PDB file of C-alpha atoms in Angstrom:
ATOM      1  CA  PRO A   1      98.010  95.967  88.608  1.00 43.00           C
ATOM      2  CA  LEU A   2     100.388  94.967  85.565  1.00 43.00           C
ATOM      3  CA  ASP A   3     103.202  96.895  83.815  1.00 45.00           C
ATOM      4  CA  SER A   4     103.446  96.768  80.099  1.00 47.00           C
ATOM      5  CA  ASP A   5     104.941  93.280  80.256  1.00 44.00           C
ATOM      6  CA  GLY A   6     102.314  91.369  82.334  1.00 44.00           C
ATOM      7  CA  PHE A   7     104.225  91.032  85.240  1.00 41.00           C
ATOM      8  CA  SER A   8     102.576  91.892  88.446  1.00 40.00           C
ATOM      9  CA  LEU A   9     103.463  95.524  90.085  1.00 41.00           C
ATOM     10  CA  GLY A  10     104.101  95.637  93.754  1.00 43.00           C
ATOM     11  CA  SER A  11     103.542  92.491  95.611  1.00 39.00           C
ATOM     12  CA  PRO A  12     103.107  89.246  93.806  1.00 40.00           C
ATOM     13  CA  VAL A  13      99.825  88.166  93.248  1.00 36.00           C
ATOM     14  CA  SER A  14      98.446  84.934  92.193  1.00 36.00           C
ATOM     15  CA  VAL A  15      97.610  83.791  88.476  1.00 38.00           C
ATOM     16  CA  GLN A  16      94.154  83.966  89.057  1.00 40.00           C
ATOM     17  CA  ASP A  17      94.333  87.390  89.933  1.00 38.00           C
ATOM     18  CA  ARG A  18      96.408  88.395  86.335  1.00 40.00           C
ATOM     19  CA  ALA A  19      94.980  89.991  83.547  1.00 42.00           C
ATOM     20  CA  PRO A  20      96.262  88.810  80.159  1.00 44.00           C
ATOM     21  CA  SER A  21      99.925  89.480  79.286  1.00 48.00           C
ATOM     22  CA  PRO A  22     102.444  88.619  76.651  1.00 48.00           C
ATOM     23  CA  ASP A  23     102.976  84.954  78.206  1.00 54.00           C
ATOM     24  CA  VAL A  24      99.581  84.254  77.347  1.00 53.00           C
ATOM     25  CA  ASP A  25      99.055  82.555  74.147  1.00 54.00           C
ATOM     26  CA  ARG A  26      95.515  83.180  71.585  1.00 57.00           C
ATOM     27  CA  GLU A  27      93.870  80.375  73.152  1.00 60.00           C
ATOM     28  CA  GLY A  28      94.553  80.917  76.909  1.00 58.00           C
ATOM     29  CA  SER A  29      97.372  78.804  77.605  1.00 59.00           C
ATOM     30  CA  VAL A  30     100.554  80.155  79.465  1.00 58.00           C
ATOM     31  CA  GLN A  31     103.352  79.907  77.128  1.00 62.00           C
ATOM     32  CA  GLN A  32     106.618  78.311  78.964  1.00 64.00           C
ATOM     33  CA  PRO A  33     109.266  80.727  79.042  1.00 64.00           C
ATOM     34  CA  LYS A  34     112.711  79.279  77.688  1.00 86.00           C
ATOM     35  CA  VAL A  35     115.001  81.031  80.865  1.00 92.00           C
ATOM     36  CA  VAL A  36     114.136  83.832  82.846  1.00 94.00           C
ATOM     37  CA  GLY A  37     116.753  86.745  84.486  1.00 94.00           C
ATOM     38  CA  VAL A  38     115.610  88.473  87.231  1.00 95.00           C
ATOM     39  CA  SER A  39     118.002  91.342  87.857  1.00 93.00           C
ATOM     40  CA  ILE A  40     118.380  92.951  91.139  1.00 91.00           C
ATOM     41  CA  VAL A  41     117.959  97.211  90.459  1.00 84.00           C
ATOM     42  CA  ARG A  42     119.884  99.107  89.431  1.00 70.00           C
ATOM     43  CA  GLY A  43     123.123  97.634  89.251  1.00 75.00           C
ATOM     44  CA  GLY A  44     121.820  94.229  87.520  1.00 78.00           C
ATOM     45  CA  GLN A  45     119.844  95.807  84.823  1.00 79.00           C
ATOM     46  CA  ALA A  46     122.865  96.338  83.169  1.00 81.00           C
ATOM     47  CA  LEU A  47     123.702  92.460  82.819  1.00 85.00           C
ATOM     48  CA  GLU A  48     119.885  92.273  81.444  1.00 88.00           C
ATOM     49  CA  VAL A  49     121.214  93.877  78.218  1.00 87.00           C
ATOM     50  CA  VAL A  50     123.982  91.237  77.605  1.00 87.00           C
ATOM     51  CA  LEU A  51     121.191  88.070  78.619  1.00 91.00           C
ATOM     52  CA  LYS A  52     118.991  89.896  76.281  1.00 90.00           C
ATOM     53  CA  GLU A  53     121.461  90.598  73.403  1.00 90.00           C
ATOM     54  CA  PHE A  54     122.514  86.777  73.595  1.00 88.00           C
ATOM     55  CA  LEU A  55     118.676  85.222  74.416  1.00 90.00           C
ATOM     56  CA  PRO A  56     115.802  87.859  73.576  1.00 91.00           C
ATOM     57  CA  GLU A  57     113.215  85.421  74.435  1.00 90.00           C
ATOM     58  CA  ALA A  58     114.403  85.802  77.612  1.00 91.00           C
ATOM     59  CA  LYS A  59     111.561  87.299  80.058  1.00 92.00           C
ATOM     60  CA  ILE A  60     112.827  89.412  82.797  1.00 94.00           C
ATOM     61  CA  GLY A  61     111.989  90.134  86.562  1.00 95.00           C
ATOM     62  CA  LYS A  62     112.872  92.937  88.486  1.00 94.00           C
ATOM     63  CA  ILE A  63     113.522  93.032  92.706  1.00 94.00           C
ATOM     64  CA  ILE A  64     114.643  96.369  94.406  1.00 91.00           C
ATOM     65  CA  ILE A  65     116.329  95.656  97.095  1.00 89.00           C
ATOM     66  CA  ALA A  66     117.746  98.692  98.403  1.00 83.00           C
ATOM     67  CA  GLN A  67     120.861  98.518 101.548  1.00 72.00           C
ATOM     68  CA  SER A  68     121.062 100.675 104.637  1.00 65.00           C
ATOM     69  CA  ARG A  69     123.152 103.427 104.988  1.00 63.00           C
ATOM     70  CA  ASP A  70     124.260 101.406 107.824  1.00 62.00           C
ATOM     71  CA  LYS A  71     125.064  97.881 106.548  1.00 57.00           C
ATOM     72  CA  ALA A  72     124.758  96.255 109.640  1.00 62.00           C
ATOM     73  CA  TYR A  73     120.933  96.895 109.235  1.00 70.00           C
ATOM     74  CA  GLY A  74     121.083  94.757 106.584  1.00 71.00           C
ATOM     75  CA  PRO A  75     118.771  94.683 102.952  1.00 80.00           C
ATOM     76  CA  ARG A  76     114.637  96.069 102.560  1.00 84.00           C
ATOM     77  CA  LEU A  77     112.932  94.692 100.076  1.00 89.00           C
ATOM     78  CA  TYR A  78     110.904  97.835  97.975  1.00 88.00           C
ATOM     79  CA  TYR A  79     109.733  96.326  94.994  1.00 91.00           C
ATOM     80  CA  CYS A  80     109.700  92.556  93.391  1.00 94.00           C
ATOM     81  CA  SER A  81     107.737  91.501  89.541  1.00 94.00           C
ATOM     82  CA  LEU A  82     108.803  88.535  88.662  1.00 94.00           C
ATOM     83  CA  PRO A  83     107.149  86.305  85.387  1.00 92.00           C
ATOM     84  CA  ARG A  84     104.093  84.608  85.633  1.00 86.00           C
ATOM     85  CA  GLN A  85     105.701  81.188  84.432  1.00 82.00           C
ATOM     86  CA  ILE A  86     108.986  81.783  86.534  1.00 88.00           C
ATOM     87  CA  HIS A  87     108.636  78.465  87.936  1.00 84.00           C
ATOM     88  CA  THR A  88     109.048  76.684  84.922  1.00 85.00           C
ATOM     89  CA  ALA A  89     111.953  78.124  84.270  1.00 90.00           C
ATOM     90  CA  PRO A  90     115.666  78.055  84.943  1.00 95.00           C
ATOM     91  CA  VAL A  91     116.513  81.343  86.237  1.00 96.00           C
ATOM     92  CA  ILE A  92     119.386  83.829  86.457  1.00 95.00           C
ATOM     93  CA  LEU A  93     119.691  86.196  89.136  1.00 96.00           C
ATOM     94  CA  MET A  94     121.582  89.479  88.348  1.00 94.00           C
ATOM     95  CA  ASP A  95     123.859  91.855  90.633  1.00 91.00           C
ATOM     96  CA  PRO A  96     126.962  92.634  89.217  1.00 87.00           C
ATOM     97  CA  VAL A  97     128.621  92.853  93.050  1.00 85.00           C
ATOM     98  CA  LEU A  98     128.172  90.557  95.435  1.00 85.00           C
ATOM     99  CA  ALA A  99     129.891  91.891  98.668  1.00 82.00           C
ATOM    100  CA  THR A 100     128.528  90.311 101.988  1.00 83.00           C
ATOM    101  CA  SER A 101     125.653  88.654 100.143  1.00 84.00           C
ATOM    102  CA  ASN A 102     122.774  90.048 102.210  1.00 88.00           C
ATOM    103  CA  THR A 103     121.107  91.666  98.702  1.00 89.00           C
ATOM    104  CA  CYS A 104     121.514  88.194  96.735  1.00 93.00           C
ATOM    105  CA  GLU A 105     120.485  85.852  99.440  1.00 94.00           C
ATOM    106  CA  MET A 106     117.299  87.898 100.406  1.00 94.00           C
ATOM    107  CA  ALA A 107     116.651  87.928  96.718  1.00 95.00           C
ATOM    108  CA  MET A 108     116.841  83.949  96.670  1.00 96.00           C
ATOM    109  CA  ARG A 109     114.607  83.724  99.659  1.00 95.00           C
ATOM    110  CA  ILE A 110     111.635  86.178  97.258  1.00 95.00           C
ATOM    111  CA  LEU A 111     112.523  83.624  94.692  1.00 95.00           C
ATOM    112  CA  LEU A 112     112.032  80.347  96.744  1.00 95.00           C
ATOM    113  CA  GLU A 113     109.207  81.259  98.300  1.00 93.00           C
ATOM    114  CA  HIS A 114     107.616  82.089  94.441  1.00 92.00           C
ATOM    115  CA  GLY A 115     108.279  78.258  94.037  1.00 91.00           C
ATOM    116  CA  ILE A 116     111.545  78.306  92.179  1.00 94.00           C
ATOM    117  CA  PRO A 117     114.272  75.203  93.021  1.00 94.00           C
ATOM    118  CA  GLU A 118     117.518  76.052  94.412  1.00 95.00           C
ATOM    119  CA  GLU A 119     119.259  74.217  92.028  1.00 95.00           C
ATOM    120  CA  GLN A 120     117.178  75.975  88.748  1.00 95.00           C
ATOM    121  CA  ILE A 121     118.741  79.029  89.916  1.00 97.00           C
ATOM    122  CA  ILE A 122     121.905  80.761  88.865  1.00 96.00           C
ATOM    123  CA  LEU A 123     123.432  83.389  90.427  1.00 96.00           C
ATOM    124  CA  ALA A 124     125.501  85.347  87.555  1.00 94.00           C
ATOM    125  CA  VAL A 125     127.841  88.328  89.142  1.00 92.00           C
ATOM    126  CA  ILE A 126     130.705  90.783  87.656  1.00 88.00           C
ATOM    127  CA  ILE A 127     133.295  91.508  90.846  1.00 86.00           C
ATOM    128  CA  ALA A 128     132.561  89.507  94.452  1.00 87.00           C
ATOM    129  CA  ALA A 129     134.177  89.336  97.697  1.00 87.00           C
ATOM    130  CA  PRO A 130     135.041  85.874  99.086  1.00 90.00           C
ATOM    131  CA  GLU A 131     133.335  86.349 102.143  1.00 91.00           C
ATOM    132  CA  GLY A 132     130.289  87.428 100.338  1.00 90.00           C
ATOM    133  CA  LEU A 133     131.035  83.871  98.060  1.00 92.00           C
ATOM    134  CA  LEU A 134     131.722  81.843 101.215  1.00 92.00           C
ATOM    135  CA  SER A 135     128.245  83.128 102.592  1.00 93.00           C
ATOM    136  CA  PHE A 136     126.178  83.188  99.706  1.00 96.00           C
ATOM    137  CA  SER A 137     127.397  79.004  98.683  1.00 95.00           C
ATOM    138  CA  ARG A 138     126.867  77.900 102.660  1.00 96.00           C
ATOM    139  CA  ASN A 139     123.488  79.018 102.586  1.00 97.00           C
ATOM    140  CA  PHE A 140     122.232  77.984  98.953  1.00 97.00           C
ATOM    141  CA  PRO A 141     124.605  75.158  98.332  1.00 96.00           C
ATOM    142  CA  LYS A 142     122.275  73.887  94.794  1.00 97.00           C
ATOM    143  CA  VAL A 143     122.451  77.492  93.559  1.00 96.00           C
ATOM    144  CA  ARG A 144     125.466  77.566  90.526  1.00 96.00           C
ATOM    145  CA  ILE A 145     127.574  80.854  91.047  1.00 95.00           C
ATOM    146  CA  VAL A 146     129.011  82.339  87.542  1.00 94.00           C
ATOM    147  CA  CYS A 147     131.831  84.969  88.533  1.00 89.00           C
ATOM    148  CA  SER A 148     134.393  86.772  86.295  1.00 86.00           C
ATOM    149  CA  TRP A 149     136.634  88.497  89.307  1.00 79.00           C
ATOM    150  CA  VAL A 150     137.123  87.486  92.717  1.00 82.00           C
ATOM    151  CA  ASP A 151     138.875  90.676  94.459  1.00 81.00           C
ATOM    152  CA  GLN A 152     140.775  90.799  97.638  1.00 74.00           C
ATOM    153  CA  GLY A 153     138.323  91.212 100.224  1.00 69.00           C
ATOM    154  CA  LEU A 154     135.818  93.738 101.958  1.00 67.00           C
ATOM    155  CA  ASP A 155     136.827  96.636 103.953  1.00 67.00           C
ATOM    156  CA  SER A 156     135.520  98.281 107.278  1.00 68.00           C
ATOM    157  CA  ARG A 157     132.591  99.285 105.395  1.00 62.00           C
ATOM    158  CA  PHE A 158     131.126  96.268 103.666  1.00 61.00           C
ATOM    159  CA  PHE A 159     132.500  97.430 100.442  1.00 67.00           C
ATOM    160  CA  VAL A 160     134.799  94.945  98.066  1.00 60.00           C
ATOM    161  CA  THR A 161     138.388  96.030  97.541  1.00 57.00           C
ATOM    162  CA  PRO A 162     139.832  97.466  95.915  1.00 56.00           C
ATOM    163  CA  GLY A 163     136.593  96.899  94.070  1.00 57.00           C
ATOM    164  CA  ILE A 164     134.954  99.182  90.887  1.00 60.00           C
ATOM    165  CA  GLY A 165     132.417 101.838  93.177  1.00 53.00           C
ATOM    166  CA  PHE A 166     129.140 101.724  92.736  1.00 54.00           C
ATOM    167  CA  PHE A 167     128.167  99.640  89.931  1.00 51.00           C
ATOM    168  CA  GLY A 168     124.914 101.002  89.376  1.00 49.00           C
ATOM    169  CA  ALA A 169     126.141 104.742  89.567  1.00 47.00           C
ATOM    170  CA  ARG A 170     128.859 104.087  87.625  1.00 49.00           C
ATOM    171  CA  TYR A 171     127.080 102.399  84.381  1.00 49.00           C
ATOM    172  CA  PHE A 172     123.945 104.614  84.389  1.00 49.00           C
ATOM    173  CA  ASN A 173     126.305 107.680  84.630  1.00 54.00           C
ATOM    174  CA  CYS A 174     124.551 108.970  88.284  1.00 59.00           C
ATOM    175  CA  GLY A 175     125.499 109.640  91.367  1.00 58.00           C
ATOM    176  CA  ASP A 176     128.529 109.068  93.337  1.00 56.00           C
ATOM    177  CA  ILE A 177     130.860 106.453  91.815  1.00 47.00           C
ATOM    178  CA  SER A 178     133.143 105.873  94.273  1.00 50.00           C
ATOM    179  CA  SER A 179     132.686 103.058  97.534  1.00 47.00           C
ATOM    180  CA  SER A 180     135.084 106.398  99.071  1.00 42.00           C
ATOM    181  CA  SER A 181     132.144 108.266 100.638  1.00 41.00           C
ATOM    182  CA  LYS A 182     128.907 107.494 101.411  1.00 40.00           C
ATOM    183  CA  MET A 183     126.129 107.609  98.461  1.00 38.00           C
ATOM    184  CA  GLU A 184     122.788 109.552  99.250  1.00 36.00           C
ATOM    185  CA  TYR A 185     119.294 107.830  98.858  1.00 33.00           C
ATOM    186  CA  GLY A 186     116.636 109.520  98.250  1.00 35.00           C
ATOM    187  CA  ALA A 187     115.741 112.965  99.419  1.00 29.00           C
TER     188      ALA A 187
END
């Protein structure tokens, strides 16, 4: 199934399995996007707004990756929806906070599995811990990283310190916005 923008819902499907979408012109030729933004939901959606403001023609993909309550167990992929011709354009991977880099690294593996060359990807973050930057750049040395602030480091729970709390909760005004107490996921 496809969402309203013509992106696949759930796991990726081949181009042949997809219905016509806004990426296809009347003659059936696939239109090549100039830039593709991929947000790591929920916080990455805040960066979509800025990307679309400056590049309104940009296509948007979404990846939902959730951390386990105990970050030692690592991230888990829940959803991936990417534009059909993502491998033909520069890709901006958007996540506001880079702490351990586990989530961004999983998103990178997904993008690489979809045929996007590493050197075609830019990671855009607002705040990062030095440990996360080091880990990410060691694992993906060809990816350019754009970061507006590097904080002091990580605390014992792997939160950026002093940090800004839960960015997505703060931006969307929902849930616990501090990193001082555990945020409950799901019901």
